[in-house]
mmCIF file of C-alpha atoms in Angstrom:
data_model
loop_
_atom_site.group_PDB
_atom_site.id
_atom_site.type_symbol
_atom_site.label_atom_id
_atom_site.label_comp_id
_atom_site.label_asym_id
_atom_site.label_seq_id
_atom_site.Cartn_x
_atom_site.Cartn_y
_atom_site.Cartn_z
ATOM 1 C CA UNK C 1 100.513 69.369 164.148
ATOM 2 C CA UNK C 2 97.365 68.290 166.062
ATOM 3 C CA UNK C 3 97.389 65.157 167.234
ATOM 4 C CA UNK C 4 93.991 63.344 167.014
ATOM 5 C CA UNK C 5 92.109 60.431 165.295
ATOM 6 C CA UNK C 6 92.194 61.772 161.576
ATOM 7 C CA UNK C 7 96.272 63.287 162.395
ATOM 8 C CA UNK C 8 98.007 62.849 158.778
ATOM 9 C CA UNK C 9 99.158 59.216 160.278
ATOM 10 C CA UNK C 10 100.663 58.544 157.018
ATOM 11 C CA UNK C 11 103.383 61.711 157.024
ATOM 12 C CA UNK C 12 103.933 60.504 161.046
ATOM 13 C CA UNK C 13 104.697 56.653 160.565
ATOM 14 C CA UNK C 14 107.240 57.966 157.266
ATOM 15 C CA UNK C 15 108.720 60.326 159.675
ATOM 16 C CA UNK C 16 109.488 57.887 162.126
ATOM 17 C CA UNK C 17 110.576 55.267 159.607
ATOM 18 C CA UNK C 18 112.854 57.989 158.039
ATOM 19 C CA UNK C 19 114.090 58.719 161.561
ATOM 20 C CA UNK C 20 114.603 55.130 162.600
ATOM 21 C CA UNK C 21 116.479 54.061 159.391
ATOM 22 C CA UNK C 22 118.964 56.681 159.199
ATOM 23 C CA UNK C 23 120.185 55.750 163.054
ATOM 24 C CA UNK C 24 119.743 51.985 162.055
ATOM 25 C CA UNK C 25 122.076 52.805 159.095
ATOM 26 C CA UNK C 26 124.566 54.678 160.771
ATOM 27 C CA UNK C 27 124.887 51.732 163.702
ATOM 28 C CA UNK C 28 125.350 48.942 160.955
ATOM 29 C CA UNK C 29 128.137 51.271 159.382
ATOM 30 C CA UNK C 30 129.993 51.371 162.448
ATOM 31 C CA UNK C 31 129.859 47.274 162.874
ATOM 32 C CA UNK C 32 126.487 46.843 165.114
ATOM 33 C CA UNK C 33 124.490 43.675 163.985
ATOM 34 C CA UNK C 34 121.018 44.130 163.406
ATOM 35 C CA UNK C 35 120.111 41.780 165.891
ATOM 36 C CA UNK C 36 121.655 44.128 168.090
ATOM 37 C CA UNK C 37 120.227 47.264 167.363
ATOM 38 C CA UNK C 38 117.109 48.541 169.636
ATOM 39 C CA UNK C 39 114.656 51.436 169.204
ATOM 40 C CA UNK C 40 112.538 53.825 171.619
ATOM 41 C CA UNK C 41 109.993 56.279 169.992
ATOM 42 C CA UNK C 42 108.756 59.079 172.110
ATOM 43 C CA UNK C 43 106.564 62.107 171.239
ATOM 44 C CA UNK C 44 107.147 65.633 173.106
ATOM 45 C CA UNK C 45 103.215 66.930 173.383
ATOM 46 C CA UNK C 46 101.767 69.756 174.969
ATOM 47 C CA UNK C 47 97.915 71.188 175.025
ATOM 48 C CA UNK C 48 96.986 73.418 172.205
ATOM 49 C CA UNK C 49 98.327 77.356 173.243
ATOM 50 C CA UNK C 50 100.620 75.891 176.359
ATOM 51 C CA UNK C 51 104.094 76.215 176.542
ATOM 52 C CA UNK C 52 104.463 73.109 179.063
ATOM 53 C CA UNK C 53 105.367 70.024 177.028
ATOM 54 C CA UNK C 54 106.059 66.656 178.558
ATOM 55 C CA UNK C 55 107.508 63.888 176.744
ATOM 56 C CA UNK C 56 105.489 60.236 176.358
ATOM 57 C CA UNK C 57 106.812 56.909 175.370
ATOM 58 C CA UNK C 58 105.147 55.382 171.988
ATOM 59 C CA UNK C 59 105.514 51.651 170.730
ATOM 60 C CA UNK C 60 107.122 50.966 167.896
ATOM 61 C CA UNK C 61 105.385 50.166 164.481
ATOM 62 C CA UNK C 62 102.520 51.736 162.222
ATOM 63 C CA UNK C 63 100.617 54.864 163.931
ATOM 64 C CA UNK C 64 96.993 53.940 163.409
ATOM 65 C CA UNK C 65 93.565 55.845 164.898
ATOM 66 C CA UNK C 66 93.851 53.087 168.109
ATOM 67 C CA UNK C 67 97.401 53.551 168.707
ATOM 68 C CA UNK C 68 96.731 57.257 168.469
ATOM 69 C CA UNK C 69 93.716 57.046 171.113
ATOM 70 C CA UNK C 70 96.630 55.335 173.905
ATOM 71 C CA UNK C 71 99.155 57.723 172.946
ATOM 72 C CA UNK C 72 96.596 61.011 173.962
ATOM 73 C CA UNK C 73 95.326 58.546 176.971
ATOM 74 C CA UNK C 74 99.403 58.255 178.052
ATOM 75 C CA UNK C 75 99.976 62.236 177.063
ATOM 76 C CA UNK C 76 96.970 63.184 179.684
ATOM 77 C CA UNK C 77 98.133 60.966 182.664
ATOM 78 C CA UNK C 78 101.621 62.182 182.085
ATOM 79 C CA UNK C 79 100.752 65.620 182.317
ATOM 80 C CA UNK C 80 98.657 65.209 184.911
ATOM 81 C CA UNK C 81 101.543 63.372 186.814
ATOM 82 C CA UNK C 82 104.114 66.207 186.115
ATOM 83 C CA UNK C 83 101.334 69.487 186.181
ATOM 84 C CA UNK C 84 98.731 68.189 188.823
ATOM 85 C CA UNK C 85 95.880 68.483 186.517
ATOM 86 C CA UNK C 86 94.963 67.403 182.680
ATOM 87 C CA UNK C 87 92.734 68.834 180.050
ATOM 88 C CA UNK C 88 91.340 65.908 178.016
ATOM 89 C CA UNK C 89 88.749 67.571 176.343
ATOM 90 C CA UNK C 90 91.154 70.093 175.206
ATOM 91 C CA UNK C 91 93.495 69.761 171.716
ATOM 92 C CA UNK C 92 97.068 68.361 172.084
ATOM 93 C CA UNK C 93 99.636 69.286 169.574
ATOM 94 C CA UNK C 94 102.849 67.423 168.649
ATOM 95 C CA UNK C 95 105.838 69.204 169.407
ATOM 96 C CA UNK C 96 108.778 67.017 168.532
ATOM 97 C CA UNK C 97 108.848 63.103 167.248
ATOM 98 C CA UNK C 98 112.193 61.650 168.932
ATOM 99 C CA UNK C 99 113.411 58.432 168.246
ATOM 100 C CA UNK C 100 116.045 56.795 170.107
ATOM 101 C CA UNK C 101 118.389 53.923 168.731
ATOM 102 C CA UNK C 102 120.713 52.242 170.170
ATOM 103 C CA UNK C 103 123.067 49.332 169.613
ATOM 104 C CA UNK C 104 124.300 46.703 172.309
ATOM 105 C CA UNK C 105 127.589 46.097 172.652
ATOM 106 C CA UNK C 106 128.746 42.865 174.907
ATOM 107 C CA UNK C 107 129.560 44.108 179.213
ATOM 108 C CA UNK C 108 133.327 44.790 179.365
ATOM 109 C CA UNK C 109 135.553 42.325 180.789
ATOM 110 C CA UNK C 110 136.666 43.867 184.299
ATOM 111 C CA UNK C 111 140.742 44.002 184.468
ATOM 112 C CA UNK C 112 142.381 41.584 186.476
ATOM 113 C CA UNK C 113 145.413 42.710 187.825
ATOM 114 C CA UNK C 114 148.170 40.249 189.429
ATOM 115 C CA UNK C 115 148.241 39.886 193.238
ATOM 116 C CA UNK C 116 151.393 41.392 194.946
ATOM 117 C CA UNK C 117 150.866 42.819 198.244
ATOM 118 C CA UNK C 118 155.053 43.534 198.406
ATOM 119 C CA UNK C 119 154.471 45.269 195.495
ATOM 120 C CA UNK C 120 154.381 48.747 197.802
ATOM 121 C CA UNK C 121 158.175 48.911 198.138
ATOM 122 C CA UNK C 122 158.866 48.980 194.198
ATOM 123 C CA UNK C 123 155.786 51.854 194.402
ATOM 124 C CA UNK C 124 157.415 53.774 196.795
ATOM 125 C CA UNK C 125 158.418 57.198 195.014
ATOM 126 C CA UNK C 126 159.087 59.215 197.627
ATOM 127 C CA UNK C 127 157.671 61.909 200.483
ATOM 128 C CA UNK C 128 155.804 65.328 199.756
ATOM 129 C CA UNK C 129 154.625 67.704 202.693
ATOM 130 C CA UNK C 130 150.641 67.760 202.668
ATOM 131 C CA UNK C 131 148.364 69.178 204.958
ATOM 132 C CA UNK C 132 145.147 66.580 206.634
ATOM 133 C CA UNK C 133 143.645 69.636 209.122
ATOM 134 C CA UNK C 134 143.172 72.826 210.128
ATOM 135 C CA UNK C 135 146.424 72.661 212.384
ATOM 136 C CA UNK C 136 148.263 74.206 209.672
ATOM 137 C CA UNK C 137 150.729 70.880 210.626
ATOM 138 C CA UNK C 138 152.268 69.717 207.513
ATOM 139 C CA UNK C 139 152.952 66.193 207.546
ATOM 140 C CA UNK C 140 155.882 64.285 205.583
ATOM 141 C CA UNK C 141 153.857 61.569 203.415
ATOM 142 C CA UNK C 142 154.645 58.953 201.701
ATOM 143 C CA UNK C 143 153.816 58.970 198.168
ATOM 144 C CA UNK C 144 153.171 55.834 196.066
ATOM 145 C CA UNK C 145 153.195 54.995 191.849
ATOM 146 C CA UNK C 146 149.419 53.627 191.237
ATOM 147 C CA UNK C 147 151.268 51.856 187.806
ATOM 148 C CA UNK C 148 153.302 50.053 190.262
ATOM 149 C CA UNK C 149 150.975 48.557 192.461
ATOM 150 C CA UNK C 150 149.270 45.232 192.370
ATOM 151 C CA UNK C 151 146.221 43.973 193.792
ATOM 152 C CA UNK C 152 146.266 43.273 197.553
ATOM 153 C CA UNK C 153 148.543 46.082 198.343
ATOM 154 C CA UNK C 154 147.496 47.715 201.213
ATOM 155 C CA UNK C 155 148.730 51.572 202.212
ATOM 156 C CA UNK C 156 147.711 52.969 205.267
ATOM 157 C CA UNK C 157 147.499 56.679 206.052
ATOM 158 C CA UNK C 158 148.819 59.247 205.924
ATOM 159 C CA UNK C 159 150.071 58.529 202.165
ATOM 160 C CA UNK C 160 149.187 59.622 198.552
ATOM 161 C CA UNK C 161 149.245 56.971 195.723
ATOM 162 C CA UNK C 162 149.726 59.091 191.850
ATOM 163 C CA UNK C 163 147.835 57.408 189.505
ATOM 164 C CA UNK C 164 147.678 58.914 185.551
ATOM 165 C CA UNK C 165 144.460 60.306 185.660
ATOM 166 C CA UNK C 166 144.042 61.671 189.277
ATOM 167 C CA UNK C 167 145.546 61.092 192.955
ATOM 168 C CA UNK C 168 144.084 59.133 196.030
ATOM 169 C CA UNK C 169 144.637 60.755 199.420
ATOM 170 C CA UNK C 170 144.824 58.408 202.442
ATOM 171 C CA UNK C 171 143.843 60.471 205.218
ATOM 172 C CA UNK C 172 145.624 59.604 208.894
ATOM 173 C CA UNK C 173 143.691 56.821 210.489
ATOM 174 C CA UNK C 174 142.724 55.385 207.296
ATOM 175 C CA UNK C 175 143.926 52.974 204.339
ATOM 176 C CA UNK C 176 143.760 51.811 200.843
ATOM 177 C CA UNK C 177 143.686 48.222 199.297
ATOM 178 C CA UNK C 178 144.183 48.134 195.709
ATOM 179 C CA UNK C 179 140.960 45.136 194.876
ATOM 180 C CA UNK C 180 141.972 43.003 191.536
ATOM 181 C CA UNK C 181 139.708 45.260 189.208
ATOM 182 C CA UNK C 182 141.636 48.204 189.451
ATOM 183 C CA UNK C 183 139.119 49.982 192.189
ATOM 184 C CA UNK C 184 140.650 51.307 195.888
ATOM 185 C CA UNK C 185 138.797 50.567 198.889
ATOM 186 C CA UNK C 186 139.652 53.100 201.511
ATOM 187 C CA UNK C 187 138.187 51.962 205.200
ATOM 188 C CA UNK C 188 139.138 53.053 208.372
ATOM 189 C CA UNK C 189 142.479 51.746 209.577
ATOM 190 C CA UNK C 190 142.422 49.801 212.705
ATOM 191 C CA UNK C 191 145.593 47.625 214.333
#
């Protein structure tokens, strides 16, 4: 479709309403407030005949002839920006109508786990050969149980601490502190 003062505005702003209820719909099924629920329009353009498109960022609300007139003005600056040059005496067509929606949810609570630097000697699970270099040395590390650790331990390399989902390698010269929030901070060890 050509996009241009006398564009079928009508069949656009029920596309977009069609568009913006379903995904409003679907977020108040699965519990979102409608206080909470957000929308983005964007239209992908390109010139009439050209195969590069770009994508511009449209307000919300009814399409008229004005709001048409800034949404070509945005499409020509944002192809210049991406293309190096823009056309604006030449027809733009509308490639795709994209609407976003989104619902907020409230910022996670960060974990909090217990202090405990002792904790390392209940985490202690053993020693496994690993190699830190090209000396083709293999070294007899320690190896520690992440789910038995509590914040403020502190490990220093060489050592390996298991956790479910992946293990952290403490190189020689370095360490580990286990913060509060769950996160390791490796730094360079020093007396």
């Amino acid at each position: 479709m050509r996009l241009h003062r006398e564009a079928d505005l009508a069949e656009l702003n029920r596309l977009f309403a069609d568009m913006e209820q379903r995904g409003r719909q679907l977020l108040l099924d699965d519990g979102f407030d409608a206080a909470d629920i957000r929308v983005h329009r964007s239209v992908e353009m390109r010139y009439m005949g050209q195969i590069h498109e770009c994508t511009v960022d449209i307000a919300g609300g009814e399409l008229t002839a004005t709001s048409v007139d800034a949404i070509l003005a945005a499409f020509h600056a944002r192809h210049e920006a991406l293309f190096t040059y823009s056309e604006p005496h030449n027809p733009v067509e509308l490639v795709n109508l994209e609407c976003t929606i989104t619902g907020l949810v409230d910022k996670p609570a960060l974990p909090s786990l217990a202090q405990d630097a002792d904790s390392i000697r209940e985490a202690h699970d053993g020693f496994r050969p690993m190699l830190f270099d090209d000396s083709g040395r293999w070294v007899e590390t320690p190896v520690y149980r992440g789910d038995k650790l509590l914040a403020g331990s502190r490990i220093v390399g060489p050592a390996a601490i298991e956790e479910p989902t992946t293990t952290v390698v403490i190189r020689p010269g370095w360490q580990a502190e286990l913060h509060a929030s769950g996160s390791y901070r490796l730094t360079r060890w020093t007396e």
